[in-house]
Short mmCIF file of C-alpha atoms and ligand atoms in Angstrom, two decimals:
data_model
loop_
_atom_site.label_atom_id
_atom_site.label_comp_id
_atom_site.label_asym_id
_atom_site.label_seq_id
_atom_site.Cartn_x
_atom_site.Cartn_y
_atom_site.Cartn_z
CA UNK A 1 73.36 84.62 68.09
CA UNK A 2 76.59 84.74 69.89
CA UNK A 3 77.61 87.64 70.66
CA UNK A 4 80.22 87.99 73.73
CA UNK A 5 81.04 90.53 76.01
CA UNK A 6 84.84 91.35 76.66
CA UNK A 7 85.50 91.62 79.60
CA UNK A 8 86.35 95.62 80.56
CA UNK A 9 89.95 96.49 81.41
CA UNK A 10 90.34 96.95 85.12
CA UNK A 11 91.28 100.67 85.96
CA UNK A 12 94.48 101.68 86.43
CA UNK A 13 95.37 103.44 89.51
CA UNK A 14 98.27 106.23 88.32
CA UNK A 15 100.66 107.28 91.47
CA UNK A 16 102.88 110.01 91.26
CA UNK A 17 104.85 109.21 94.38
CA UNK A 18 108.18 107.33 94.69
CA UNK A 19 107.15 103.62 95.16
CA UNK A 20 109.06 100.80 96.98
CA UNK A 21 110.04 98.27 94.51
CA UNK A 22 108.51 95.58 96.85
CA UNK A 23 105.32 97.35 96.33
CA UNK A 24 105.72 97.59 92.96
CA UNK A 25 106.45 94.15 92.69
CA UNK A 26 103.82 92.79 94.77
CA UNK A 27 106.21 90.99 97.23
CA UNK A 28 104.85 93.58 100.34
CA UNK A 29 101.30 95.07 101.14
CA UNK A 30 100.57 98.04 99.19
CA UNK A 31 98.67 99.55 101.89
CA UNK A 32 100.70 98.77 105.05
CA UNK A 33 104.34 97.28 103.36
CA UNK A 34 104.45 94.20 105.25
CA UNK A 35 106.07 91.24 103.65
CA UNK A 36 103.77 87.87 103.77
CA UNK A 37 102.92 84.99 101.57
CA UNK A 38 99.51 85.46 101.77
CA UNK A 39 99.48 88.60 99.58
CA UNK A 40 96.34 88.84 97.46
CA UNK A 41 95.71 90.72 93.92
CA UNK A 42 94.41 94.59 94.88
CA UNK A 43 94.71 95.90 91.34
CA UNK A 44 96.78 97.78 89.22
CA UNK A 45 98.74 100.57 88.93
CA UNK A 46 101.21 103.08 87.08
CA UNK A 47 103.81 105.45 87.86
CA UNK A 48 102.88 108.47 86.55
CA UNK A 49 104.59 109.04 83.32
CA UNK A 50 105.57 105.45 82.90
CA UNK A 51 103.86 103.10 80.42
CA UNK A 52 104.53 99.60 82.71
CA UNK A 53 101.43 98.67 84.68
CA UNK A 54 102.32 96.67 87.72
CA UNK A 55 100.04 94.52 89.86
CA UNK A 56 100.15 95.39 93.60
CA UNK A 57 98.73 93.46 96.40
CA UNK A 58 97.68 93.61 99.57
CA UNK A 59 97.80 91.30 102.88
CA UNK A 60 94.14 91.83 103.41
CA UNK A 61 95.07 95.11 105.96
CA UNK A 62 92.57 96.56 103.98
CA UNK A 63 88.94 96.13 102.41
CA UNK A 64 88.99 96.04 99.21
CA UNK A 65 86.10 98.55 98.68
CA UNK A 66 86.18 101.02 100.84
CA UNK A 67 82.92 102.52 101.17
CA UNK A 68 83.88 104.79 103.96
CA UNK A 69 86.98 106.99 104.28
ZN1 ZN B 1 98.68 95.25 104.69
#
């Protein structure tokens, strides 16, 4: 029996604001814009009413769950 799980999509954070294109690109922190090579994967997200997911990352500024607001 081999039956295999896929693995489920990440989510896809939609943002309805005006976005830097470093941002978008992932070449500055999504959370705090600053420009470093040690930027790390933080997920992905859409413009609203676009259909291109982008991958945005982070300089570590920033848990990645934030449990408390
Ligand atoms: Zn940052």
């Amino acid at each position: 029996m081999s039956s295999t799980l896929e693995p489920q999509a990440p989510p896809v954070l939609v943002v309805g604001e005006q976005v830097s294109f470093a941002r978008l690109h992932g070449r500055a922190c999504w959370d705090c814009d600053a420009v470093s090579s040690l930027l790390t994967a933080a997920g992905l997200i859409r413009l609203q009413g676009g259909a291109r997911v982008w991958e945005i990352r982070t300089c570590g500024c920033r848990p990645k769950t934030a449990s408390t607001q």
